[in-house]
């Protein structure tokens, strides 16, 4: 055991009119500190995950958590950014501070306020997480990048639109049970499978229901070193935390292989001394349904090109052999980019502490988390296990 999550908080995700990144940060920071049962003065180091890059005018975020309480004044705080894996990047920075013995308690907040822009404008910001020199002119923003990846996958392995629609249906069915989710609404298979006015093509074979939405939200965790964690009322330990970056240009990689995610999973499972199916559930980065499909292969659930089996044969449903995204995932819960990685850890802590309410799985023992920045560029896997 390296370090633990000992407190957590999560805002509602969605279009949060009236909230700002500041109000979201202070809300989840104060709730996480209270949930951990510590005082603000006990926090040694702060990391703020925020992708930003133009969603809001306030770009400099590191000191906003200090407004939660006067005792946070003068604490070292840093904004962390690693595209859509920003939240996990901030958590991993916190783990490094603990490992270096620079802190006993670390506050990590992930936040994004995206909906001040419309979808097209948000797409212009998000495309900056591509290799701009070669990829920025792809149409439809970041959806265009995954449109291209999905077309390449279909070309090699055949049209998998049925599987993608099933993944969307699963996400929305699970999202209904998640009170924090952006969409708490079921979509049926026919709606997700067939293009329509309400479900148009967005990029390549991807329709609207294949995309995560543009979302506001925040989440926070308190990390503690092992000694401190053992004295806390709840403690969820990291069995593994691995980070793998790959080349940025898609032209330098076989983009449907997801080599970075594959290596991150391999290293995490090896360092935790586990097999994939030892995990009770996985929260994975379904920014697009095709990303989830390829991630089944990257995590080792199916051989290459056979990811569809995991969804079509029910393996990844709530009652399947490896439930995936029981929170609704990015697709239904929403994807406020800087908050997403922290949110995935919070969702896992809820499950592992038996406090997930309507989402609760039966006595889960181990959680796997995969958070991805860019098109399989910044890849983070965490494996969590409850201690108390
Ligand atoms: N899935 C399902 N429904 C969605 C949706 C989504 N992703 N996004 C919007 N909707 C719904 C809205 O709730 C709204 O429903 P209503 O008519 O019942 O009120 C309707 O679709 C229209 O919403 P709007 O916001 O006008 O849609 P849009 O066409 O402008 O945007 C996307 C849809 C898919 C283009 C946008 O959500 C998007 O760009 N997503 C990708 C974001 C992204 O790239 N993130 C980074 C990933 S790495």
GROMACS .gro file of C-alpha atoms and ligand atoms in nm:
model
  436
    1UNK     CA    1   0.000   0.000   0.000
    2UNK     CA    2   0.149   0.334  -0.104
    3UNK     CA    3  -0.113   0.594  -0.015
    4UNK     CA    4  -0.486   0.619   0.042
    5UNK     CA    5  -0.787   0.828  -0.046
    6UNK     CA    6  -0.939   0.923   0.289
    7UNK     CA    7  -1.206   1.175   0.189
    8UNK     CA    8  -1.395   1.270  -0.124
    9UNK     CA    9  -1.663   1.494  -0.271
   10UNK     CA   10  -1.841   1.531  -0.605
   11UNK     CA   11  -2.060   1.806  -0.747
   12UNK     CA   12  -2.357   1.744  -0.969
   13UNK     CA   13  -2.234   1.724  -1.330
   14UNK     CA   14  -2.426   1.900  -1.607
   15UNK     CA   15  -2.494   2.246  -1.739
   16UNK     CA   16  -2.450   2.431  -1.413
   17UNK     CA   17  -2.572   2.784  -1.478
   18UNK     CA   18  -2.483   3.014  -1.193
   19UNK     CA   19  -2.174   2.815  -1.091
   20UNK     CA   20  -1.817   2.920  -1.168
   21UNK     CA   21  -1.500   2.717  -1.149
   22UNK     CA   22  -1.432   2.903  -0.824
   23UNK     CA   23  -1.767   2.813  -0.667
   24UNK     CA   24  -1.730   2.451  -0.778
   25UNK     CA   25  -1.376   2.426  -0.641
   26UNK     CA   26  -1.458   2.570  -0.299
   27UNK     CA   27  -1.769   2.352  -0.269
   28UNK     CA   28  -1.596   2.019  -0.334
   29UNK     CA   29  -1.278   2.119  -0.147
   30UNK     CA   30  -1.466   2.202   0.173
   31UNK     CA   31  -1.682   1.888   0.141
   32UNK     CA   32  -1.380   1.660   0.087
   33UNK     CA   33  -1.193   1.808   0.384
   34UNK     CA   34  -1.502   1.758   0.604
   35UNK     CA   35  -1.556   1.406   0.469
   36UNK     CA   36  -1.197   1.312   0.558
   37UNK     CA   37  -1.252   1.447   0.910
   38UNK     CA   38  -0.947   1.673   0.895
   39UNK     CA   39  -0.908   2.047   0.938
   40UNK     CA   40  -0.807   2.280   0.654
   41UNK     CA   41  -0.481   2.350   0.839
   42UNK     CA   42  -0.393   1.977   0.810
   43UNK     CA   43  -0.369   2.002   0.429
   44UNK     CA   44  -0.001   2.022   0.332
   45UNK     CA   45  -0.016   2.045  -0.048
   46UNK     CA   46  -0.286   2.120  -0.305
   47UNK     CA   47  -0.317   2.022  -0.674
   48UNK     CA   48  -0.588   2.159  -0.900
   49UNK     CA   49  -0.666   1.967  -1.218
   50UNK     CA   50  -0.804   2.205  -1.478
   51UNK     CA   51  -0.763   2.173  -1.854
   52UNK     CA   52  -0.908   2.515  -1.928
   53UNK     CA   53  -0.722   2.654  -2.233
   54UNK     CA   54  -1.007   2.888  -2.311
   55UNK     CA   55  -1.332   2.748  -2.170
   56UNK     CA   56  -1.345   3.033  -1.916
   57UNK     CA   57  -1.173   3.368  -1.879
   58UNK     CA   58  -1.019   3.276  -1.540
   59UNK     CA   59  -0.724   3.065  -1.648
   60UNK     CA   60  -0.503   3.082  -1.337
   61UNK     CA   61  -0.671   2.838  -1.095
   62UNK     CA   62  -0.412   2.722  -0.844
   63UNK     CA   63  -0.502   2.960  -0.561
   64UNK     CA   64  -0.880   2.929  -0.591
   65UNK     CA   65  -0.900   2.642  -0.337
   66UNK     CA   66  -0.741   2.874  -0.081
   67UNK     CA   67  -1.070   3.062  -0.079
   68UNK     CA   68  -1.231   2.760   0.084
   69UNK     CA   69  -1.089   2.853   0.426
   70UNK     CA   70  -0.840   3.111   0.562
   71UNK     CA   71  -0.621   2.829   0.699
   72UNK     CA   72  -0.541   2.722   0.342
   73UNK     CA   73  -0.363   3.053   0.279
   74UNK     CA   74   0.010   3.007   0.202
   75UNK     CA   75  -0.024   2.632   0.127
   76UNK     CA   76   0.169   2.530  -0.189
   77UNK     CA   77  -0.085   2.479  -0.469
   78UNK     CA   78  -0.026   2.400  -0.834
   79UNK     CA   79  -0.250   2.368  -1.136
   80UNK     CA   80  -0.191   2.043  -1.326
   81UNK     CA   81  -0.286   1.985  -1.689
   82UNK     CA   82  -0.265   1.670  -1.905
   83UNK     CA   83  -0.561   1.706  -2.144
   84UNK     CA   84  -0.857   1.484  -2.054
   85UNK     CA   85  -0.638   1.293  -1.807
   86UNK     CA   86  -0.581   1.611  -1.607
   87UNK     CA   87  -0.771   1.482  -1.302
   88UNK     CA   88  -0.564   1.165  -1.274
   89UNK     CA   89  -0.249   1.365  -1.342
   90UNK     CA   90  -0.332   1.586  -1.041
   91UNK     CA   91  -0.391   1.277  -0.825
   92UNK     CA   92  -0.064   1.120  -0.936
   93UNK     CA   93   0.119   1.445  -0.850
   94UNK     CA   94  -0.037   1.420  -0.504
   95UNK     CA   95   0.087   1.061  -0.473
   96UNK     CA   96   0.437   1.183  -0.566
   97UNK     CA   97   0.424   1.447  -0.291
   98UNK     CA   98   0.330   1.177  -0.040
   99UNK     CA   99   0.601   0.940  -0.165
  100UNK     CA  100   0.858   1.221  -0.136
  101UNK     CA  101   0.735   1.280   0.220
  102UNK     CA  102   0.656   1.641   0.134
  103UNK     CA  103   0.304   1.596   0.268
  104UNK     CA  104   0.086   1.383   0.494
  105UNK     CA  105  -0.242   1.514   0.351
  106UNK     CA  106  -0.293   1.636  -0.006
  107UNK     CA  107  -0.606   1.805  -0.139
  108UNK     CA  108  -0.671   1.730  -0.507
  109UNK     CA  109  -0.949   1.911  -0.690
  110UNK     CA  110  -1.052   1.857  -1.052
  111UNK     CA  111  -1.275   2.114  -1.216
  112UNK     CA  112  -1.401   2.228  -1.553
  113UNK     CA  113  -1.665   2.483  -1.649
  114UNK     CA  114  -1.722   2.410  -2.017
  115UNK     CA  115  -2.073   2.526  -2.097
  116UNK     CA  116  -1.999   2.896  -2.117
  117UNK     CA  117  -1.909   2.800  -2.473
  118UNK     CA  118  -2.138   2.627  -2.723
  119UNK     CA  119  -2.042   2.279  -2.847
  120UNK     CA  120  -1.860   2.409  -3.156
  121UNK     CA  121  -1.655   2.658  -2.953
  122UNK     CA  122  -1.578   2.391  -2.693
  123UNK     CA  123  -1.465   2.169  -2.983
  124UNK     CA  124  -1.218   2.440  -3.090
  125UNK     CA  125  -1.068   2.438  -2.741
  126UNK     CA  126  -1.059   2.058  -2.716
  127UNK     CA  127  -0.889   2.012  -3.055
  128UNK     CA  128  -0.584   2.180  -2.901
  129UNK     CA  129  -0.531   1.845  -2.725
  130UNK     CA  130  -0.450   1.693  -3.065
  131UNK     CA  131  -0.118   1.724  -3.254
  132UNK     CA  132  -0.214   2.063  -3.391
  133UNK     CA  133   0.053   2.068  -3.665
  134UNK     CA  134  -0.119   1.775  -3.839
  135UNK     CA  135  -0.461   1.724  -3.682
  136UNK     CA  136  -0.616   2.061  -3.598
  137UNK     CA  137  -0.803   2.088  -3.929
  138UNK     CA  138  -0.999   1.768  -3.874
  139UNK     CA  139  -1.366   1.868  -3.871
  140UNK     CA  140  -1.593   1.849  -3.564
  141UNK     CA  141  -1.332   1.922  -3.298
  142UNK     CA  142  -1.211   1.634  -3.086
  143UNK     CA  143  -1.503   1.421  -3.203
  144UNK     CA  144  -1.335   1.438  -3.546
  145UNK     CA  145  -1.021   1.273  -3.404
  146UNK     CA  146  -1.226   0.983  -3.270
  147UNK     CA  147  -1.435   0.978  -3.587
  148UNK     CA  148  -1.111   0.906  -3.771
  149UNK     CA  149  -1.003   0.641  -3.519
  150UNK     CA  150  -1.347   0.475  -3.539
  151UNK     CA  151  -1.339   0.468  -3.921
  152UNK     CA  152  -0.992   0.310  -3.912
  153UNK     CA  153  -1.117   0.047  -3.663
  154UNK     CA  154  -1.421  -0.032  -3.882
  155UNK     CA  155  -1.195  -0.060  -4.186
  156UNK     CA  156  -0.976  -0.320  -4.016
  157UNK     CA  157  -1.235  -0.517  -3.819
  158UNK     CA  158  -1.572  -0.440  -3.983
  159UNK     CA  159  -1.859  -0.207  -3.894
  160UNK     CA  160  -1.916  -0.217  -3.518
  161UNK     CA  161  -2.205   0.031  -3.499
  162UNK     CA  162  -2.422  -0.226  -3.320
  163UNK     CA  163  -2.164  -0.258  -3.040
  164UNK     CA  164  -2.122   0.119  -3.014
  165UNK     CA  165  -2.498   0.165  -2.978
  166UNK     CA  166  -2.505  -0.103  -2.706
  167UNK     CA  167  -2.226   0.076  -2.519
  168UNK     CA  168  -2.428   0.400  -2.530
  169UNK     CA  169  -2.742   0.221  -2.406
  170UNK     CA  170  -2.545   0.067  -2.117
  171UNK     CA  171  -2.395   0.404  -2.020
  172UNK     CA  172  -2.729   0.580  -2.012
  173UNK     CA  173  -2.901   0.294  -1.828
  174UNK     CA  174  -2.628   0.309  -1.561
  175UNK     CA  175  -2.638   0.689  -1.554
  176UNK     CA  176  -3.002   0.681  -1.443
  177UNK     CA  177  -2.881   0.540  -1.110
  178UNK     CA  178  -2.616   0.810  -1.063
  179UNK     CA  179  -2.750   1.127  -0.894
  180UNK     CA  180  -2.434   1.317  -1.000
  181UNK     CA  181  -2.478   1.236  -1.371
  182UNK     CA  182  -2.529   1.496  -1.644
  183UNK     CA  183  -2.788   1.273  -1.813
  184UNK     CA  184  -3.012   1.062  -1.590
  185UNK     CA  185  -3.213   0.943  -1.884
  186UNK     CA  186  -3.231   0.612  -2.071
  187UNK     CA  187  -3.188   0.599  -2.449
  188UNK     CA  188  -3.309   0.285  -2.622
  189UNK     CA  189  -3.108   0.079  -2.869
  190UNK     CA  190  -3.304   0.188  -3.176
  191UNK     CA  191  -3.246   0.555  -3.089
  192UNK     CA  192  -2.871   0.507  -3.037
  193UNK     CA  193  -2.828   0.280  -3.340
  194UNK     CA  194  -3.012   0.481  -3.602
  195UNK     CA  195  -2.923   0.831  -3.721
  196UNK     CA  196  -3.208   1.080  -3.681
  197UNK     CA  197  -3.270   1.452  -3.633
  198UNK     CA  198  -3.223   1.397  -3.260
  199UNK     CA  199  -2.922   1.170  -3.312
  200UNK     CA  200  -2.727   1.302  -3.611
  201UNK     CA  201  -2.384   1.195  -3.728
  202UNK     CA  202  -2.120   1.413  -3.560
  203UNK     CA  203  -1.793   1.279  -3.704
  204UNK     CA  204  -1.735   0.975  -3.929
  205UNK     CA  205  -1.946   0.686  -3.797
  206UNK     CA  206  -1.998   0.858  -3.459
  207UNK     CA  207  -2.345   0.990  -3.382
  208UNK     CA  208  -2.438   1.226  -3.100
  209UNK     CA  209  -2.517   0.932  -2.870
  210UNK     CA  210  -2.162   0.804  -2.924
  211UNK     CA  211  -2.013   1.122  -2.773
  212UNK     CA  212  -1.961   1.238  -2.417
  213UNK     CA  213  -2.133   1.573  -2.361
  214UNK     CA  214  -1.994   1.918  -2.287
  215UNK     CA  215  -2.028   1.938  -1.908
  216UNK     CA  216  -1.954   2.148  -1.598
  217UNK     CA  217  -1.848   1.989  -1.272
  218UNK     CA  218  -1.590   1.927  -1.003
  219UNK     CA  219  -1.468   1.651  -0.776
  220UNK     CA  220  -1.213   1.636  -0.497
  221UNK     CA  221  -1.020   1.381  -0.294
  222UNK     CA  222  -0.799   1.396   0.013
  223UNK     CA  223  -0.491   1.176  -0.019
  224UNK     CA  224  -0.303   1.064   0.290
  225UNK     CA  225   0.017   0.876   0.358
  226UNK     CA  226  -0.018   0.526   0.495
  227UNK     CA  227   0.040   0.609   0.859
  228UNK     CA  228  -0.209   0.893   0.860
  229UNK     CA  229  -0.461   0.691   0.660
  230UNK     CA  230  -0.474   0.411   0.913
  231UNK     CA  231  -0.608   0.655   1.170
  232UNK     CA  232  -0.887   0.786   0.946
  233UNK     CA  233  -1.251   0.680   0.941
  234UNK     CA  234  -1.226   0.556   0.580
  235UNK     CA  235  -0.925   0.466   0.368
  236UNK     CA  236  -0.913   0.340   0.010
  237UNK     CA  237  -0.560   0.236  -0.087
  238UNK     CA  238  -0.378   0.257  -0.420
  239UNK     CA  239  -0.263  -0.097  -0.512
  240UNK     CA  240  -0.117   0.057  -0.828
  241UNK     CA  241  -0.087   0.393  -1.002
  242UNK     CA  242   0.077   0.389  -1.345
  243UNK     CA  243   0.126   0.662  -1.603
  244UNK     CA  244   0.237   0.608  -1.963
  245UNK     CA  245   0.269   0.882  -2.225
  246UNK     CA  246   0.287   0.798  -2.596
  247UNK     CA  247   0.382   1.009  -2.900
  248UNK     CA  248   0.135   1.288  -2.969
  249UNK     CA  249   0.102   1.263  -3.351
  250UNK     CA  250  -0.143   0.994  -3.460
  251UNK     CA  251   0.077   0.955  -3.771
  252UNK     CA  252   0.355   0.808  -3.554
  253UNK     CA  253   0.137   0.530  -3.414
  254UNK     CA  254  -0.102   0.251  -3.512
  255UNK     CA  255  -0.383   0.452  -3.362
  256UNK     CA  256  -0.632   0.171  -3.315
  257UNK     CA  257  -0.382  -0.036  -3.115
  258UNK     CA  258  -0.401   0.195  -2.810
  259UNK     CA  259  -0.044   0.095  -2.719
  260UNK     CA  260  -0.017   0.349  -2.434
  261UNK     CA  261  -0.335   0.233  -2.258
  262UNK     CA  262  -0.229  -0.131  -2.310
  263UNK     CA  263   0.109  -0.070  -2.144
  264UNK     CA  264  -0.043   0.133  -1.859
  265UNK     CA  265  -0.285  -0.152  -1.781
  266UNK     CA  266  -0.012  -0.417  -1.808
  267UNK     CA  267   0.216  -0.227  -1.569
  268UNK     CA  268  -0.064  -0.157  -1.321
  269UNK     CA  269  -0.185  -0.517  -1.308
  270UNK     CA  270   0.172  -0.644  -1.276
  271UNK     CA  271   0.260  -0.403  -0.996
  272UNK     CA  272  -0.066  -0.491  -0.813
  273UNK     CA  273   0.002  -0.862  -0.881
  274UNK     CA  274  -0.349  -0.906  -1.017
  275UNK     CA  275  -0.524  -1.041  -1.325
  276UNK     CA  276  -0.780  -0.817  -1.493
  277UNK     CA  277  -1.069  -1.038  -1.383
  278UNK     CA  278  -0.961  -1.007  -1.019
  279UNK     CA  279  -1.106  -0.655  -1.041
  280UNK     CA  280  -1.464  -0.612  -0.923
  281UNK     CA  281  -1.533  -0.330  -1.171
  282UNK     CA  282  -1.364  -0.076  -1.398
  283UNK     CA  283  -1.428   0.292  -1.461
  284UNK     CA  284  -1.288   0.355  -1.810
  285UNK     CA  285  -1.250   0.661  -2.032
  286UNK     CA  286  -1.547   0.645  -2.270
  287UNK     CA  287  -1.508   0.995  -2.417
  288UNK     CA  288  -1.659   0.825  -2.722
  289UNK     CA  289  -1.822   0.482  -2.736
  290UNK     CA  290  -1.548   0.361  -2.972
  291UNK     CA  291  -1.287   0.455  -2.712
  292UNK     CA  292  -1.457   0.222  -2.464
  293UNK     CA  293  -1.471  -0.053  -2.729
  294UNK     CA  294  -1.097  -0.032  -2.799
  295UNK     CA  295  -1.020  -0.003  -2.426
  296UNK     CA  296  -1.180  -0.348  -2.370
  297UNK     CA  297  -0.897  -0.476  -2.589
  298UNK     CA  298  -0.628  -0.255  -2.432
  299UNK     CA  299  -0.711  -0.373  -2.080
  300UNK     CA  300  -0.691  -0.734  -2.200
  301UNK     CA  301  -1.058  -0.825  -2.171
  302UNK     CA  302  -1.071  -0.947  -2.532
  303UNK     CA  303  -0.817  -1.005  -2.811
  304UNK     CA  304  -0.764  -0.723  -3.065
  305UNK     CA  305  -1.060  -0.668  -3.295
  306UNK     CA  306  -1.300  -0.859  -3.068
  307UNK     CA  307  -1.393  -0.583  -2.820
  308UNK     CA  308  -1.756  -0.608  -2.933
  309UNK     CA  309  -1.788  -0.945  -2.757
  310UNK     CA  310  -1.754  -0.776  -2.418
  311UNK     CA  311  -2.063  -0.564  -2.476
  312UNK     CA  312  -2.268  -0.793  -2.702
  313UNK     CA  313  -2.225  -1.089  -2.463
  314UNK     CA  314  -2.301  -0.880  -2.154
  315UNK     CA  315  -1.962  -0.914  -1.981
  316UNK     CA  316  -1.943  -0.541  -1.899
  317UNK     CA  317  -2.299  -0.490  -1.776
  318UNK     CA  318  -2.367  -0.431  -1.404
  319UNK     CA  319  -2.421  -0.806  -1.356
  320UNK     CA  320  -2.149  -0.916  -1.599
  321UNK     CA  321  -1.809  -1.067  -1.523
  322UNK     CA  322  -1.641  -0.723  -1.529
  323UNK     CA  323  -1.891  -0.436  -1.486
  324UNK     CA  324  -1.761  -0.130  -1.672
  325UNK     CA  325  -1.875   0.226  -1.609
  326UNK     CA  326  -2.155   0.152  -1.364
  327UNK     CA  327  -2.144   0.527  -1.293
  328UNK     CA  328  -2.269   0.594  -1.647
  329UNK     CA  329  -1.915   0.679  -1.756
  330UNK     CA  330  -1.819   0.997  -1.935
  331UNK     CA  331  -2.100   0.928  -2.182
  332UNK     CA  332  -2.386   0.971  -1.935
  333UNK     CA  333  -2.221   1.111  -1.622
  334UNK     CA  334  -2.056   1.382  -1.834
  335UNK     CA  335  -1.698   1.479  -1.910
  336UNK     CA  336  -1.587   1.808  -1.752
  337UNK     CA  337  -1.236   1.733  -1.868
  338UNK     CA  338  -1.024   1.854  -1.573
  339UNK     CA  339  -1.263   1.690  -1.325
  340UNK     CA  340  -1.306   1.355  -1.499
  341UNK     CA  341  -1.007   1.166  -1.355
  342UNK     CA  342  -1.087   1.280  -1.002
  343UNK     CA  343  -1.452   1.189  -1.057
  344UNK     CA  344  -1.354   0.836  -1.164
  345UNK     CA  345  -1.162   0.793  -0.837
  346UNK     CA  346  -1.456   0.929  -0.635
  347UNK     CA  347  -1.703   0.695  -0.811
  348UNK     CA  348  -1.471   0.404  -0.729
  349UNK     CA  349  -1.441   0.512  -0.364
  350UNK     CA  350  -1.819   0.527  -0.336
  351UNK     CA  351  -1.842   0.168  -0.461
  352UNK     CA  352  -1.554   0.036  -0.248
  353UNK     CA  353  -1.687   0.202   0.069
  354UNK     CA  354  -2.038   0.067   0.008
  355UNK     CA  355  -2.183   0.417  -0.016
  356UNK     CA  356  -2.278   0.426  -0.386
  357UNK     CA  357  -2.653   0.427  -0.321
  358UNK     CA  358  -2.854   0.314  -0.624
  359UNK     CA  359  -2.532   0.250  -0.819
  360UNK     CA  360  -2.393   0.013  -0.556
  361UNK     CA  361  -2.247  -0.317  -0.674
  362UNK     CA  362  -2.250  -0.609  -0.435
  363UNK     CA  363  -1.942  -0.597  -0.205
  364UNK     CA  364  -1.681  -0.488  -0.461
  365UNK     CA  365  -1.321  -0.551  -0.352
  366UNK     CA  366  -1.098  -0.397  -0.620
  367UNK     CA  367  -1.149  -0.112  -0.867
  368UNK     CA  368  -0.964  -0.039  -1.190
  369UNK     CA  369  -0.960   0.313  -1.332
  370UNK     CA  370  -0.839   0.417  -1.677
  371UNK     CA  371  -0.823   0.788  -1.762
  372UNK     CA  372  -0.688   0.906  -2.099
  373UNK     CA  373  -0.563   1.240  -2.228
  374UNK     CA  374  -0.575   1.301  -2.603
  375UNK     CA  375  -0.610   1.009  -2.842
  376UNK     CA  376  -0.442   0.746  -2.618
  377UNK     CA  377  -0.155   0.988  -2.544
  378UNK     CA  378  -0.154   1.046  -2.164
  379UNK     CA  379  -0.265   0.723  -2.002
  380UNK     CA  380  -0.327   0.666  -1.631
  381UNK     CA  381  -0.436   0.347  -1.457
  382UNK     CA  382  -0.513   0.330  -1.085
  383UNK     CA  383  -0.610   0.017  -0.894
  384UNK     CA  384  -0.790   0.084  -0.566
  385UNK     CA  385  -0.868  -0.142  -0.272
  386UNK     CA  386  -1.053  -0.057   0.049
  387UNK     CA  387  -0.852  -0.074   0.372
  388UNK     CA  388  -1.118   0.051   0.610
  389LIG     N1  389  -2.519   1.258  -2.589
  389LIG     C1  390  -2.655   1.254  -2.588
  389LIG     N2  391  -2.732   1.365  -2.601
  389LIG     C2  392  -2.668   1.483  -2.612
  389LIG     C3  393  -2.529   1.493  -2.612
  389LIG     C4  394  -2.454   1.374  -2.599
  389LIG     N3  395  -2.321   1.378  -2.599
  389LIG     N4  396  -2.494   1.623  -2.625
  389LIG     C5  397  -2.608   1.692  -2.632
  389LIG     N5  398  -2.714   1.608  -2.623
  389LIG     C6  399  -2.856   1.642  -2.631
  389LIG     C7  400  -2.889   1.766  -2.548
  389LIG     O1  401  -2.928   1.730  -2.416
  389LIG     C8  402  -3.003   1.823  -2.627
  389LIG     O2  403  -3.120   1.748  -2.598
  389LIG     P1  404  -3.268   1.814  -2.598
  389LIG     O3  405  -3.291   1.860  -2.738
  389LIG     O4  406  -3.356   1.700  -2.555
  389LIG     O5  407  -3.259   1.927  -2.499
  389LIG     C9  408  -2.967   1.794  -2.772
  389LIG     O6  409  -2.878   1.681  -2.766
  389LIG    C10  410  -2.897   1.909  -2.841
  389LIG     O7  411  -2.791   1.957  -2.759
  389LIG     P2  412  -2.672   2.044  -2.817
  389LIG     O8  413  -2.583   2.083  -2.703
  389LIG     O9  414  -2.729   2.151  -2.904
  389LIG    O10  415  -2.597   1.937  -2.909
  389LIG     P3  416  -2.475   1.963  -3.005
  389LIG    O11  417  -2.505   1.895  -3.132
  389LIG    O12  418  -2.436   2.107  -3.006
  389LIG    O13  419  -2.356   1.885  -2.928
  389LIG    C11  420  -2.201   1.707  -2.935
  389LIG    C12  421  -2.348   1.746  -2.925
  389LIG    C13  422  -2.194   1.556  -2.934
  389LIG    C14  423  -2.138   1.760  -3.064
  389LIG    C15  424  -2.125   1.768  -2.812
  389LIG    O14  425  -2.179   1.715  -2.694
  389LIG    C16  426  -1.976   1.738  -2.816
  389LIG    O15  427  -1.901   1.810  -2.883
  389LIG     N6  428  -1.930   1.633  -2.749
  389LIG    C17  429  -1.788   1.594  -2.749
  389LIG    C18  430  -1.712   1.667  -2.644
  389LIG    C19  431  -1.568   1.630  -2.649
  389LIG    O16  432  -1.506   1.623  -2.754
  389LIG     N7  433  -1.509   1.606  -2.534
  389LIG    C20  434  -1.371   1.568  -2.523
  389LIG    C21  435  -1.357   1.426  -2.550
  389LIG     S1  436  -1.191   1.371  -2.543
   0.00000   0.00000   0.00000
